[in-house]
């Protein structure tokens, strides 16, 4: 790794950091100056353009958890994760913008909704739905935010040598500074700038990696040929290789395609911090332009992260080859693939790849890009958690009295504290898993109610309530007692029943035994949809005058 002159490198690091922080603070200040009422703080006065909204949406969607966590996962699972990129673009951008964005904007305008839970509550004339969804967001969003914070803190730990806990708390306070004051305008302005930084750095990241691998064809051929060095533990779970993927129906095939690809790829549609951005756009023409901006941005983010994550194995092996280690008294040659270099912690693979293989000036740029990725997502998460508490839970559900802005800012502060606590409590290599868990929980709880609410006049209050509560309950119980990743990490099933999961004692490779590798979303989401439809067909319809109001802009 070329480091250059120490003085010059330090000057570049300081200069770039100061420029980045100055621009971020200016945009946060601009958002604060333009925020005078609750409407500005919650939905940016419905005045955002397509470019800013699309980059804010994309930068919120793609965080350090996608680049660091899922990039590290790609170093294990290879190019099979590119199916997630496809779903990110097709579902997360195309379907979300074209089939959901305009309807959310129109209905939100008709009902004067300012948050995602408020949109659901007013659509179904239900204080319970607004309060329940607000509580789910407020208490469980910090788990996802904690994963993002972990990825950022690990990056700072590797690059700057700062203690992990100090980095985690410091990053929390940095993002909190402009979210508490400027609301969603400050969040979206800084998101757009941070998205531009991320785009440029990831493009350089991809080109540089292919150059180190000897070109596009050589890189992919070498990774294919390295199958003999693929970890045996992963082969036992069903993986064949980095470019070959997993054998159909095996435990790791189920993990990759149900938990990571399907759970995150579909779950994006019901993410409250993303859906609320459709309420900020000033016109549908601007929304349509956002499809192009968003699609290109997501391709350059997740596509690059997953390709580079897999190719780190080629670069590390070409650089280090083998290292001799004594295992059980026998000296063995260990191939230096990514998971070995990172000491088994996949969350450290991308940071170590940057630190070991790139010059200091790029390390600084990448660090800033990851700061941008984390700050854009964290700021949106803090804002969504705070508005859920202040607007949806305190003001609407509990009917509390007082300044909405003040209570929302208190909610933001509480979300920041909960996120930091999760960041301190969650175990290693948890970033991708925690992200998939929250996306799955949102899908099962919100997606049926959300989709049916904007497309079907026949869904009733009872159907919506039954769907949301059942989806949340099934998803949570499945994660606690059946799905292996969460059940083992949390340990409640072990304490209550003495087993890792309730299906782990069945015959290995049997259908019931394999359920522990199937994401809870695969089970809970269809049931939640079915309950919403069946209960709606059997219960009293919503008043037609209210439905006419909901659809008056269609």
XYZ file of C-alpha atoms in Angstrom:
554
model
C 0.000 0.000 0.000
C 1.419 3.375 -0.994
C 1.263 5.949 1.763
C 3.220 8.855 0.265
C 4.592 11.697 2.326
C 3.180 11.708 5.856
C 2.729 15.471 5.918
C 0.974 15.605 2.553
C -1.316 12.708 3.452
C -2.286 14.348 6.730
C -2.965 17.642 4.965
C -5.206 15.909 2.395
C -7.110 14.058 5.127
C -7.701 17.230 7.123
C -8.636 19.293 4.046
C -11.109 16.756 2.668
C -12.684 16.197 6.059
C -13.081 19.931 6.692
C -14.668 20.478 3.273
C -17.060 17.585 3.809
C -18.063 18.703 7.301
C -18.431 22.332 6.182
C -20.791 21.425 3.321
C -22.801 19.096 5.553
C -23.161 21.724 8.270
C -24.148 24.371 5.715
C -26.879 22.144 4.264
C -28.066 21.294 7.773
C -28.157 25.029 8.555
C -30.099 25.690 5.358
C -32.653 23.044 6.355
C -32.931 24.584 9.815
C -33.527 28.078 8.363
C -36.299 26.729 6.122
C -37.996 24.806 8.947
C -40.521 27.005 10.713
C -43.572 24.790 11.248
C -44.255 21.104 11.904
C -45.080 20.502 8.234
C -41.569 21.588 7.269
C -39.968 19.392 9.917
C -42.055 16.325 9.039
C -42.471 16.372 5.221
C -40.312 19.306 3.979
C -43.387 21.384 3.173
C -44.105 19.038 0.216
C -41.642 21.079 -1.845
C -38.771 18.736 -2.845
C -37.600 18.210 -6.435
C -37.007 14.874 -8.132
C -33.202 14.883 -7.985
C -32.963 15.713 -4.280
C -35.774 13.305 -3.387
C -34.328 10.417 -5.436
C -30.823 10.817 -4.034
C -32.208 11.201 -0.530
C -34.313 8.052 -1.036
C -31.327 6.145 -2.411
C -28.845 7.380 0.174
C -31.313 6.505 2.940
C -31.940 3.087 1.416
C -28.239 2.298 0.881
C -26.151 2.691 3.986
C -22.968 1.343 5.479
C -24.967 -1.782 6.313
C -25.386 -2.404 2.567
C -21.798 -1.584 1.636
C -19.900 -2.821 4.698
C -22.260 -5.511 6.012
C -23.628 -6.924 2.767
C -20.318 -6.301 0.992
C -18.731 -8.505 3.636
C -21.494 -11.082 3.169
C -20.749 -11.073 -0.584
C -17.174 -12.076 0.255
C -18.711 -15.298 1.613
C -21.683 -15.880 -0.689
C -20.292 -14.381 -3.880
C -22.284 -13.131 -6.850
C -25.549 -14.720 -5.710
C -26.188 -11.510 -3.759
C -26.495 -9.638 -7.067
C -30.092 -10.875 -7.134
C -30.621 -8.449 -4.278
C -29.339 -5.617 -6.473
C -31.895 -6.612 -9.099
C -34.710 -6.493 -6.534
C -33.362 -3.240 -5.091
C -33.732 -1.592 -8.504
C -36.866 -3.340 -9.777
C -38.822 -3.338 -6.522
C -37.112 -0.636 -4.452
C -37.009 1.961 -7.241
C -39.204 1.060 -10.229
C -42.203 -0.483 -8.453
C -41.890 1.830 -5.452
C -41.790 5.025 -7.510
C -44.167 4.087 -10.346
C -46.839 2.053 -8.515
C -46.570 3.371 -4.966
C -44.987 6.825 -5.011
C -47.706 8.722 -6.856
C -50.495 7.047 -4.867
C -48.777 7.763 -1.550
C -48.303 11.386 -2.574
C -51.929 11.791 -3.710
C -53.488 10.095 -0.712
C -51.118 11.791 1.716
C -52.114 15.143 0.252
C -55.825 14.313 0.376
C -55.638 13.200 4.027
C -53.036 15.807 5.060
C -50.814 13.008 6.405
C -47.361 13.947 7.665
C -45.891 10.544 8.577
C -46.162 6.966 7.338
C -48.170 5.812 10.404
C -50.428 8.849 10.064
C -51.128 7.933 6.449
C -52.252 4.461 7.577
C -54.201 5.830 10.549
C -56.129 8.375 8.499
C -56.720 5.972 5.605
C -58.439 3.536 7.982
C -59.764 6.141 10.425
C -57.886 4.346 13.175
C -56.002 5.909 16.065
C -54.941 2.393 17.049
C -53.265 1.690 13.698
C -51.360 4.958 13.805
C -50.236 4.395 17.392
C -49.358 0.718 16.939
C -47.313 1.297 13.783
C -45.642 4.296 15.448
C -44.632 2.130 18.417
C -43.257 -0.610 16.141
C -41.150 1.934 14.298
C -39.971 3.702 17.456
C -38.895 0.520 19.262
C -37.602 -1.630 16.386
C -36.111 0.901 13.953
C -33.166 1.427 16.367
C -32.133 -2.219 15.750
C -31.642 -1.445 12.063
C -30.097 1.905 12.917
C -27.806 0.126 15.366
C -26.557 -2.097 12.532
C -25.767 0.984 10.434
C -23.998 2.578 13.378
C -21.951 -0.580 13.977
C -20.769 -0.612 10.359
C -19.671 3.024 10.590
C -17.958 2.560 13.959
C -16.089 -0.515 12.670
C -14.874 1.523 9.710
C -13.587 4.302 11.948
C -12.011 1.716 14.259
C -10.067 0.089 11.411
C -8.978 3.281 9.623
C -8.341 5.734 12.436
C -7.488 3.374 15.275
C -10.156 4.935 17.488
C -11.729 2.753 20.176
C -14.919 1.148 18.810
C -17.153 2.413 21.619
C -15.780 5.947 21.342
C -16.336 5.899 17.567
C -19.888 4.633 18.003
C -20.890 7.341 20.465
C -19.071 10.082 18.569
C -20.827 9.235 15.299
C -24.181 9.267 17.098
C -23.687 12.812 18.338
C -22.420 14.018 14.949
C -25.555 12.931 13.075
C -27.854 14.090 15.868
C -26.627 17.674 15.544
C -28.526 18.537 12.349
C -31.438 16.083 12.609
C -32.625 17.563 15.888
C -32.602 21.092 14.494
C -33.337 20.944 10.771
C -35.826 18.086 10.441
C -36.375 16.319 7.146
C -35.274 19.291 5.033
C -31.825 19.182 6.591
C -31.870 15.388 6.254
C -32.754 15.437 2.545
C -30.373 18.252 1.585
C -27.458 16.495 3.261
C -28.626 13.145 1.836
C -28.399 14.472 -1.727
C -24.869 15.778 -1.185
C -23.795 12.590 0.557
C -25.317 10.521 -2.258
C -23.127 12.342 -4.793
C -20.026 11.610 -2.711
C -20.999 7.937 -2.428
C -21.617 7.619 -6.176
C -18.210 8.976 -7.198
C -16.261 6.938 -4.639
C -18.037 3.658 -5.448
C -17.356 4.120 -9.167
C -13.628 4.526 -8.440
C -13.831 1.565 -6.050
C -15.142 -0.753 -8.788
C -12.660 0.299 -11.468
C -9.716 0.010 -9.077
C -10.725 -3.481 -7.951
C -10.978 -4.798 -11.495
C -7.582 -3.235 -12.243
C -6.001 -5.056 -9.272
C -7.608 -8.306 -10.445
C -6.180 -7.971 -13.971
C -9.335 -6.905 -15.750
C -12.978 -7.951 -15.897
C -12.596 -11.399 -17.491
C -9.509 -12.374 -15.500
C -11.149 -11.287 -12.221
C -14.216 -13.478 -12.688
C -12.255 -16.428 -14.054
C -9.813 -16.328 -11.142
C -12.638 -16.218 -8.613
C -14.224 -19.239 -10.309
C -10.939 -21.138 -10.284
C -10.442 -20.400 -6.567
C -13.338 -22.700 -5.676
C -10.830 -25.178 -4.206
C -10.146 -22.632 -1.449
C -13.804 -22.016 -0.651
C -14.454 -22.506 3.104
C -15.482 -26.045 3.949
C -18.000 -24.899 6.552
C -19.937 -23.050 3.845
C -19.760 -26.011 1.482
C -21.377 -28.150 4.158
C -24.247 -25.663 4.277
C -24.845 -25.978 0.538
C -22.542 -23.411 -1.077
C -20.642 -24.481 -4.202
C -18.446 -21.436 -4.775
C -18.308 -17.662 -5.129
C -19.510 -17.601 -8.737
C -21.488 -20.852 -8.606
C -23.783 -19.949 -5.699
C -25.602 -22.436 -3.472
C -27.310 -25.717 -4.268
C -31.093 -25.354 -4.468
C -32.978 -26.048 -1.234
C -29.904 -26.266 1.006
C -29.760 -24.280 4.282
C -27.529 -21.548 2.844
C -29.636 -21.311 -0.320
C -32.637 -20.659 1.916
C -30.683 -18.101 3.970
C -29.440 -16.201 0.917
C -32.670 -16.115 -1.052
C -35.294 -15.839 1.704
C -33.532 -13.797 4.395
C -31.134 -11.605 2.415
C -32.520 -11.329 -1.119
C -36.286 -11.632 -0.573
C -36.425 -10.195 2.949
C -34.545 -7.013 2.053
C -35.614 -6.823 -1.593
C -39.350 -6.861 -0.816
C -39.121 -5.219 2.591
C -38.040 -1.911 1.084
C -41.635 -1.219 -0.009
C -42.785 -0.901 3.593
C -39.898 1.092 5.019
C -41.429 4.119 6.795
C -38.334 6.307 6.381
C -38.517 5.726 2.610
C -42.283 5.904 2.079
C -42.478 9.308 3.747
C -40.215 10.742 1.030
C -43.006 10.353 -1.503
C -44.995 12.844 0.589
C -42.220 15.440 0.258
C -42.189 15.625 -3.566
C -43.773 18.712 -5.074
C -45.160 17.150 -8.300
C -45.583 13.824 -10.069
C -43.379 15.015 -12.914
C -40.540 15.363 -10.405
C -41.372 11.908 -9.037
C -41.099 10.352 -12.510
C -37.674 11.911 -13.023
C -36.592 10.358 -9.758
C -36.920 6.824 -11.196
C -33.919 7.343 -13.481
C -31.772 9.023 -10.831
C -32.640 6.406 -8.229
C -32.075 3.387 -10.493
C -28.595 4.501 -11.564
C -27.666 5.351 -7.988
C -28.739 1.972 -6.545
C -26.901 0.072 -9.311
C -23.701 1.915 -8.484
C -24.136 1.283 -4.766
C -25.231 -2.303 -4.129
C -24.014 -3.660 -7.481
C -20.513 -2.376 -6.808
C -20.525 -3.445 -3.150
C -21.529 -7.025 -3.954
C -19.126 -7.429 -6.886
C -16.201 -5.922 -5.022
C -17.061 -7.881 -1.877
C -16.729 -11.155 -3.777
C -13.575 -10.045 -5.609
C -11.760 -9.138 -2.382
C -10.993 -12.854 -2.203
C -9.035 -12.606 -5.461
C -7.125 -9.507 -4.396
C -6.202 -10.822 -0.937
C -5.090 -14.183 -2.328
C -2.999 -12.583 -5.075
C -1.353 -10.306 -2.497
C -0.791 -12.728 0.383
C -1.133 -16.264 -1.024
C -0.863 -18.685 1.900
C 0.146 -18.372 5.524
C 1.321 -21.271 7.680
C -0.629 -21.920 10.879
C -0.551 -24.674 13.461
C -3.984 -26.316 13.725
C -4.399 -29.152 16.257
C -0.628 -29.621 16.342
C -0.325 -29.820 12.557
C 1.194 -27.078 10.389
C -1.174 -26.179 7.578
C -1.102 -23.695 4.707
C -4.125 -21.425 5.029
C -5.229 -19.533 1.864
C -5.604 -15.807 2.498
C -9.190 -15.332 1.418
C -11.289 -12.485 2.791
C -12.859 -14.156 5.818
C -9.413 -15.360 6.959
C -7.763 -11.955 6.559
C -10.618 -10.352 8.539
C -10.271 -12.853 11.377
C -13.724 -14.319 10.814
C -15.630 -11.029 11.241
C -17.272 -10.276 7.896
C -18.105 -6.709 8.981
C -14.343 -5.990 8.835
C -13.692 -7.352 5.325
C -14.430 -4.190 3.321
C -12.707 -1.840 5.816
C -9.603 -4.059 5.861
C -9.629 -4.319 2.065
C -9.584 -0.543 1.788
C -6.991 -0.144 4.534
C -4.594 -2.753 3.103
C -5.005 -2.379 -0.653
C -5.660 1.290 -1.376
C -3.555 4.439 -0.957
C -4.251 6.752 1.959
C -5.945 9.402 -0.154
C -8.574 6.892 -1.317
C -8.949 5.526 2.189
C -9.861 9.040 3.274
C -12.362 9.443 0.426
C -13.903 6.060 1.165
C -14.161 6.881 4.843
C -15.983 10.093 3.946
C -18.267 8.170 1.573
C -19.112 5.691 4.316
C -19.701 8.565 6.689
C -22.064 9.915 4.037
C -23.796 6.544 3.644
C -24.205 6.085 7.385
C -25.195 9.661 8.133
C -27.809 9.741 5.375
C -29.425 6.534 6.610
C -29.044 7.280 10.311
C -30.470 10.760 9.935
C -33.534 9.351 8.176
C -33.897 6.637 10.815
C -33.574 9.125 13.664
C -36.136 11.375 11.983
C -38.572 8.502 11.364
C -38.221 7.238 14.931
C -38.663 10.730 16.364
C -41.721 11.589 14.279
C -43.277 8.216 15.148
C -42.920 9.029 18.820
C -43.844 12.731 18.723
C -46.563 12.799 16.063
C -47.983 9.279 15.985
C -47.642 7.956 19.522
C -47.664 11.013 21.799
C -49.863 13.482 19.918
C -52.314 11.212 18.077
C -52.427 7.895 19.965
C -51.988 9.167 23.537
C -53.608 12.527 22.693
C -50.888 14.368 24.530
C -50.851 18.129 24.682
C -47.893 20.303 23.868
C -45.592 21.442 21.062
C -45.403 18.767 18.322
C -41.952 19.926 17.243
C -40.635 19.690 20.796
C -42.055 16.196 21.341
C -40.714 15.060 17.973
C -37.246 16.305 18.868
C -37.498 14.461 22.182
C -38.443 11.373 20.175
C -35.398 11.873 17.933
C -33.161 12.101 20.999
C -34.708 8.925 22.435
C -34.209 7.106 19.115
C -30.549 8.127 19.104
C -30.058 6.762 22.618
C -31.799 3.459 21.771
C -29.697 3.127 18.612
C -26.470 3.654 20.532
C -27.519 1.035 23.096
C -28.249 -1.490 20.341
C -24.920 -0.644 18.738
C -23.177 -1.486 21.994
C -25.210 -4.658 22.600
C -25.371 -6.341 19.184
C -22.735 -9.036 18.494
C -20.124 -9.116 15.718
C -21.005 -9.883 12.077
C -24.595 -8.768 12.747
C -24.950 -5.862 10.281
C -26.540 -7.715 7.343
C -28.713 -9.850 9.630
C -30.104 -6.918 11.648
C -30.929 -5.072 8.429
C -32.754 -8.082 6.992
C -34.632 -8.571 10.289
C -36.053 -5.033 10.340
C -36.953 -5.109 6.652
C -38.782 -8.401 7.201
C -40.616 -7.093 10.264
C -41.806 -4.031 8.338
C -42.948 -6.180 5.427
C -45.057 -8.500 7.561
C -46.494 -5.704 9.706
C -47.046 -2.866 7.230
C -46.923 -4.049 3.609
C -50.395 -5.678 3.325
C -52.091 -2.755 5.076
C -50.084 -0.272 2.996
C -50.598 -1.912 -0.417
C -54.279 -2.712 0.056
C -54.860 0.721 1.556
C -53.760 2.586 -1.559
C -55.204 0.116 -4.104
C -58.394 -1.434 -2.680
C -61.362 0.493 -1.334
C -62.760 -2.701 0.178
C -60.186 -3.238 2.936
C -61.766 -2.458 6.319
C -60.554 -1.143 9.648
C -60.910 -4.604 11.193
C -59.030 -6.225 8.306
C -56.194 -3.726 8.568
C -55.861 -4.097 12.351
C -55.984 -7.898 12.210
C -53.395 -7.956 9.418
C -50.929 -5.625 11.102
C -51.098 -7.260 14.533
C -50.926 -10.804 13.149
C -48.082 -9.960 10.782
C -46.068 -8.379 13.566
C -46.811 -11.237 15.987
C -46.010 -14.067 13.582
C -42.848 -12.382 12.334
C -41.600 -11.692 15.878
C -42.376 -15.167 17.253
C -40.855 -16.835 14.211
C -37.660 -14.809 14.642
C -37.473 -15.596 18.371
C -38.189 -19.319 18.232
C -37.723 -20.702 14.711
C -35.417 -18.667 12.456
C -31.937 -19.740 13.456
C -30.031 -16.490 13.002
C -32.185 -14.366 15.292
C -33.147 -17.173 17.684
C -29.526 -18.103 18.404
C -28.371 -14.477 18.672
C -31.179 -13.520 21.090
C -31.083 -16.794 23.011
C -34.643 -16.636 24.395
C -35.582 -20.000 22.855
C -32.518 -21.597 24.439
C -33.409 -20.220 27.857
C -37.062 -21.251 27.673
C -36.876 -24.618 25.924
C -33.205 -25.636 26.045
C -32.810 -25.740 22.229
C -31.507 -23.220 19.687
C -34.785 -23.301 17.740
C -38.034 -25.214 18.141
C -37.346 -27.131 14.907
C -33.633 -27.840 15.362
C -34.305 -31.234 16.996
C -36.114 -32.634 13.942
C -34.300 -34.912 11.503
C -31.545 -32.964 9.643
C -32.515 -31.899 6.109
C -36.193 -32.678 6.763
C -38.759 -30.078 5.674
C -39.528 -28.992 9.236
C -35.828 -28.822 10.142
C -35.168 -26.543 7.148
C -37.707 -24.005 8.447
C -34.994 -22.570 10.705
C -33.247 -21.281 7.552
C -36.391 -19.809 5.968
C -36.923 -16.123 6.644
C -39.949 -15.212 8.760
C -41.162 -12.959 5.962
C -41.841 -15.966 3.726
C -44.289 -17.292 6.320
C -45.704 -14.145 7.921
C -46.265 -11.953 4.844
C -48.666 -14.250 2.915
C -50.616 -14.961 6.118
C -50.850 -11.240 6.873
C -52.161 -10.529 3.349
C -54.676 -13.368 3.588
C -55.967 -12.201 6.986
C -56.441 -8.648 5.694
C -58.501 -9.846 2.728
C -60.603 -12.457 4.561
C -61.416 -10.234 7.548
C -62.241 -7.298 5.240
C -64.713 -9.421 3.294
C -66.460 -10.397 6.548
C -66.604 -7.029 8.340
C -68.292 -3.640 8.004
C -67.020 -1.476 5.174
C -65.526 1.978 5.668
C -67.895 4.880 4.977
C -67.965 5.728 1.258
C -67.662 9.461 1.926
C -64.346 8.874 3.657
C -63.149 6.644 0.825
C -64.098 9.344 -1.686
C -61.927 11.760 0.281
C -59.014 9.292 0.227
C -59.300 8.879 -3.560
C -60.196 12.455 -4.481
C -56.782 13.102 -6.113
C -56.790 9.901 -8.199
